[in-house]
């Protein structure tokens, strides 16, 4: 089955850490620009981070910059999101997304508008992250 599968979410206290994983099955991530989005209840979907397929460069939303780190392991066909210093406002469902087009270099305002059905070739089912205060 061709899909992205997220894992690693859970419940953590403020200041804690989690590492999310996004594994691809049925296709290789080598040539894909991959990223993370999140959506909290009652709020719009928000772009979080992305990583380039060409040079591994990364970009982050201002709200997570300095706290989250994204990486990729092409041998494992997996990308990761290391989340440190978590805050209650980080509580959301986190989704990974992938496409062969270079969306990672877009202006962040445009990244927020990218949708699973309208743009991305692949979009995961999501993993819940809850940060308690």
PDB file of C-alpha atoms in Angstrom:
ATOM      1  CA  UNK A   1       0.000   0.000   0.000  1.00  0.00           C
ATOM      2  CA  UNK A   2       1.361   3.419  -0.985  1.00  0.00           C
ATOM      3  CA  UNK A   3       1.127   5.711   2.001  1.00  0.00           C
ATOM      4  CA  UNK A   4       2.759   7.845   4.677  1.00  0.00           C
ATOM      5  CA  UNK A   5       2.388   6.681   8.249  1.00  0.00           C
ATOM      6  CA  UNK A   6       3.079   8.951  11.216  1.00  0.00           C
ATOM      7  CA  UNK A   7       3.914   7.738  14.704  1.00  0.00           C
ATOM      8  CA  UNK A   8       5.436   8.970  17.938  1.00  0.00           C
ATOM      9  CA  UNK A   9       2.698  11.225  19.205  1.00  0.00           C
ATOM     10  CA  UNK A  10       1.498  11.153  22.777  1.00  0.00           C
ATOM     11  CA  UNK A  11       0.934  13.068  25.986  1.00  0.00           C
ATOM     12  CA  UNK A  12       3.804  15.069  27.433  1.00  0.00           C
ATOM     13  CA  UNK A  13       4.190  17.809  30.027  1.00  0.00           C
ATOM     14  CA  UNK A  14       5.191  21.364  29.212  1.00  0.00           C
ATOM     15  CA  UNK A  15       8.905  21.497  28.536  1.00  0.00           C
ATOM     16  CA  UNK A  16       9.062  17.869  27.486  1.00  0.00           C
ATOM     17  CA  UNK A  17      10.114  16.292  24.204  1.00  0.00           C
ATOM     18  CA  UNK A  18       8.699  13.963  21.588  1.00  0.00           C
ATOM     19  CA  UNK A  19      10.036  12.601  18.322  1.00  0.00           C
ATOM     20  CA  UNK A  20       7.586  12.059  15.514  1.00  0.00           C
ATOM     21  CA  UNK A  21       8.315   9.683  12.659  1.00  0.00           C
ATOM     22  CA  UNK A  22       6.862   9.614   9.168  1.00  0.00           C
ATOM     23  CA  UNK A  23       7.530   6.413   7.273  1.00  0.00           C
ATOM     24  CA  UNK A  24       6.783   5.898   3.602  1.00  0.00           C
ATOM     25  CA  UNK A  25       5.594   2.583   2.273  1.00  0.00           C
ATOM     26  CA  UNK A  26       5.177   1.646  -1.329  1.00  0.00           C
ATOM     27  CA  UNK A  27       7.426   4.431  -2.601  1.00  0.00           C
ATOM     28  CA  UNK A  28      10.805   5.973  -1.846  1.00  0.00           C
ATOM     29  CA  UNK A  29      11.136   9.348  -0.184  1.00  0.00           C
ATOM     30  CA  UNK A  30      14.509  10.134  -1.784  1.00  0.00           C
ATOM     31  CA  UNK A  31      13.094  12.550  -4.355  1.00  0.00           C
ATOM     32  CA  UNK A  32      10.382  14.071  -2.229  1.00  0.00           C
ATOM     33  CA  UNK A  33      10.163  17.357  -0.392  1.00  0.00           C
ATOM     34  CA  UNK A  34       8.610  16.399   2.903  1.00  0.00           C
ATOM     35  CA  UNK A  35       7.075  18.406   5.664  1.00  0.00           C
ATOM     36  CA  UNK A  36       4.931  18.523   8.761  1.00  0.00           C
ATOM     37  CA  UNK A  37       1.663  20.336   9.299  1.00  0.00           C
ATOM     38  CA  UNK A  38      -0.513  20.493  12.368  1.00  0.00           C
ATOM     39  CA  UNK A  39      -4.103  21.293  13.198  1.00  0.00           C
ATOM     40  CA  UNK A  40      -5.501  22.050  16.617  1.00  0.00           C
ATOM     41  CA  UNK A  41      -9.218  21.809  17.418  1.00  0.00           C
ATOM     42  CA  UNK A  42     -11.056  24.860  16.144  1.00  0.00           C
ATOM     43  CA  UNK A  43      -7.983  26.243  14.413  1.00  0.00           C
ATOM     44  CA  UNK A  44      -6.767  26.310  10.842  1.00  0.00           C
ATOM     45  CA  UNK A  45      -4.127  23.936   9.616  1.00  0.00           C
ATOM     46  CA  UNK A  46      -0.610  25.317  10.124  1.00  0.00           C
ATOM     47  CA  UNK A  47       2.601  24.462   8.338  1.00  0.00           C
ATOM     48  CA  UNK A  48       5.358  23.444  10.806  1.00  0.00           C
ATOM     49  CA  UNK A  49       8.497  22.378   8.955  1.00  0.00           C
ATOM     50  CA  UNK A  50       9.909  20.940   5.743  1.00  0.00           C
ATOM     51  CA  UNK A  51      13.041  19.341   4.390  1.00  0.00           C
ATOM     52  CA  UNK A  52      14.481  19.442   0.912  1.00  0.00           C
ATOM     53  CA  UNK A  53      15.112  16.342  -1.177  1.00  0.00           C
ATOM     54  CA  UNK A  54      18.160  17.859  -2.881  1.00  0.00           C
ATOM     55  CA  UNK A  55      20.414  19.078  -0.072  1.00  0.00           C
ATOM     56  CA  UNK A  56      18.556  18.251   3.135  1.00  0.00           C
ATOM     57  CA  UNK A  57      18.029  21.901   3.975  1.00  0.00           C
ATOM     58  CA  UNK A  58      15.188  22.644   6.346  1.00  0.00           C
ATOM     59  CA  UNK A  59      12.747  25.427   7.080  1.00  0.00           C
ATOM     60  CA  UNK A  60      10.544  26.027  10.101  1.00  0.00           C
ATOM     61  CA  UNK A  61       7.591  28.110  11.079  1.00  0.00           C
ATOM     62  CA  UNK A  62       8.493  30.926  13.461  1.00  0.00           C
ATOM     63  CA  UNK A  63       6.343  29.338  16.154  1.00  0.00           C
ATOM     64  CA  UNK A  64       8.626  26.277  16.365  1.00  0.00           C
ATOM     65  CA  UNK A  65      11.971  27.637  15.248  1.00  0.00           C
ATOM     66  CA  UNK A  66      14.728  26.785  17.714  1.00  0.00           C
ATOM     67  CA  UNK A  67      12.627  24.065  19.373  1.00  0.00           C
ATOM     68  CA  UNK A  68      11.834  21.608  16.556  1.00  0.00           C
ATOM     69  CA  UNK A  69      14.325  19.860  14.299  1.00  0.00           C
ATOM     70  CA  UNK A  70      13.466  17.918  11.199  1.00  0.00           C
ATOM     71  CA  UNK A  71      15.691  15.248   9.687  1.00  0.00           C
ATOM     72  CA  UNK A  72      15.490  12.494   7.118  1.00  0.00           C
ATOM     73  CA  UNK A  73      16.929   8.994   6.852  1.00  0.00           C
ATOM     74  CA  UNK A  74      16.600   7.889   3.262  1.00  0.00           C
ATOM     75  CA  UNK A  75      17.958   4.440   4.083  1.00  0.00           C
ATOM     76  CA  UNK A  76      14.999   3.921   6.423  1.00  0.00           C
ATOM     77  CA  UNK A  77      12.621   5.800   4.112  1.00  0.00           C
ATOM     78  CA  UNK A  78      11.628   7.894   7.104  1.00  0.00           C
ATOM     79  CA  UNK A  79      11.639  11.501   8.243  1.00  0.00           C
ATOM     80  CA  UNK A  80      11.628  12.690  11.820  1.00  0.00           C
ATOM     81  CA  UNK A  81      10.489  15.713  13.765  1.00  0.00           C
ATOM     82  CA  UNK A  82      12.283  16.163  17.063  1.00  0.00           C
ATOM     83  CA  UNK A  83      10.190  18.430  19.261  1.00  0.00           C
ATOM     84  CA  UNK A  84      11.777  19.939  22.351  1.00  0.00           C
ATOM     85  CA  UNK A  85      10.599  22.494  24.894  1.00  0.00           C
ATOM     86  CA  UNK A  86       7.020  21.653  24.084  1.00  0.00           C
ATOM     87  CA  UNK A  87       4.277  24.103  24.993  1.00  0.00           C
ATOM     88  CA  UNK A  88       0.519  23.617  25.421  1.00  0.00           C
ATOM     89  CA  UNK A  89      -0.007  25.557  22.190  1.00  0.00           C
ATOM     90  CA  UNK A  90       1.845  22.784  20.342  1.00  0.00           C
ATOM     91  CA  UNK A  91      -1.105  20.489  21.053  1.00  0.00           C
ATOM     92  CA  UNK A  92      -2.519  19.346  17.706  1.00  0.00           C
ATOM     93  CA  UNK A  93      -2.752  16.499  15.256  1.00  0.00           C
ATOM     94  CA  UNK A  94       0.486  16.402  13.291  1.00  0.00           C
ATOM     95  CA  UNK A  95       0.491  15.308   9.667  1.00  0.00           C
ATOM     96  CA  UNK A  96       3.351  14.644   7.300  1.00  0.00           C
ATOM     97  CA  UNK A  97       3.112  15.495   3.635  1.00  0.00           C
ATOM     98  CA  UNK A  98       5.258  14.790   0.612  1.00  0.00           C
ATOM     99  CA  UNK A  99       5.513  15.966  -2.955  1.00  0.00           C
ATOM    100  CA  UNK A 100       8.173  15.893  -5.636  1.00  0.00           C
ATOM    101  CA  UNK A 101       7.785  19.618  -6.316  1.00  0.00           C
ATOM    102  CA  UNK A 102       9.948  22.007  -4.334  1.00  0.00           C
ATOM    103  CA  UNK A 103       7.368  23.486  -2.018  1.00  0.00           C
ATOM    104  CA  UNK A 104       9.875  23.815   0.815  1.00  0.00           C
ATOM    105  CA  UNK A 105      11.352  26.983  -0.683  1.00  0.00           C
ATOM    106  CA  UNK A 106       7.982  28.722  -0.857  1.00  0.00           C
ATOM    107  CA  UNK A 107       7.140  31.693   1.326  1.00  0.00           C
ATOM    108  CA  UNK A 108       5.697  30.422   4.644  1.00  0.00           C
ATOM    109  CA  UNK A 109       2.435  32.235   3.952  1.00  0.00           C
ATOM    110  CA  UNK A 110       1.961  30.063   0.880  1.00  0.00           C
ATOM    111  CA  UNK A 111       2.984  26.908   2.707  1.00  0.00           C
ATOM    112  CA  UNK A 112       0.128  27.396   5.160  1.00  0.00           C
ATOM    113  CA  UNK A 113      -2.312  27.316   2.245  1.00  0.00           C
ATOM    114  CA  UNK A 114      -1.109  24.048   0.728  1.00  0.00           C
ATOM    115  CA  UNK A 115      -3.758  21.396   1.094  1.00  0.00           C
ATOM    116  CA  UNK A 116      -3.661  17.621   1.145  1.00  0.00           C
ATOM    117  CA  UNK A 117      -6.016  17.194  -1.757  1.00  0.00           C
ATOM    118  CA  UNK A 118      -5.057  20.209  -3.804  1.00  0.00           C
ATOM    119  CA  UNK A 119      -1.290  19.930  -3.781  1.00  0.00           C
ATOM    120  CA  UNK A 120       0.422  17.034  -2.043  1.00  0.00           C
ATOM    121  CA  UNK A 121       0.929  13.686  -3.642  1.00  0.00           C
ATOM    122  CA  UNK A 122       0.952  12.049  -0.230  1.00  0.00           C
ATOM    123  CA  UNK A 123      -0.549  13.007   3.106  1.00  0.00           C
ATOM    124  CA  UNK A 124      -0.492  10.886   6.274  1.00  0.00           C
ATOM    125  CA  UNK A 125      -3.302  10.036   8.649  1.00  0.00           C
ATOM    126  CA  UNK A 126      -1.889  12.100  11.512  1.00  0.00           C
ATOM    127  CA  UNK A 127      -0.625  11.529  15.043  1.00  0.00           C
ATOM    128  CA  UNK A 128      -1.940  13.306  18.133  1.00  0.00           C
ATOM    129  CA  UNK A 129       0.387  15.403  20.257  1.00  0.00           C
ATOM    130  CA  UNK A 130      -0.946  16.687  23.569  1.00  0.00           C
ATOM    131  CA  UNK A 131       1.080  18.948  25.829  1.00  0.00           C
ATOM    132  CA  UNK A 132      -0.275  19.402  29.328  1.00  0.00           C
ATOM    133  CA  UNK A 133       0.326  22.545  31.342  1.00  0.00           C
TER     134      UNK A 133
END
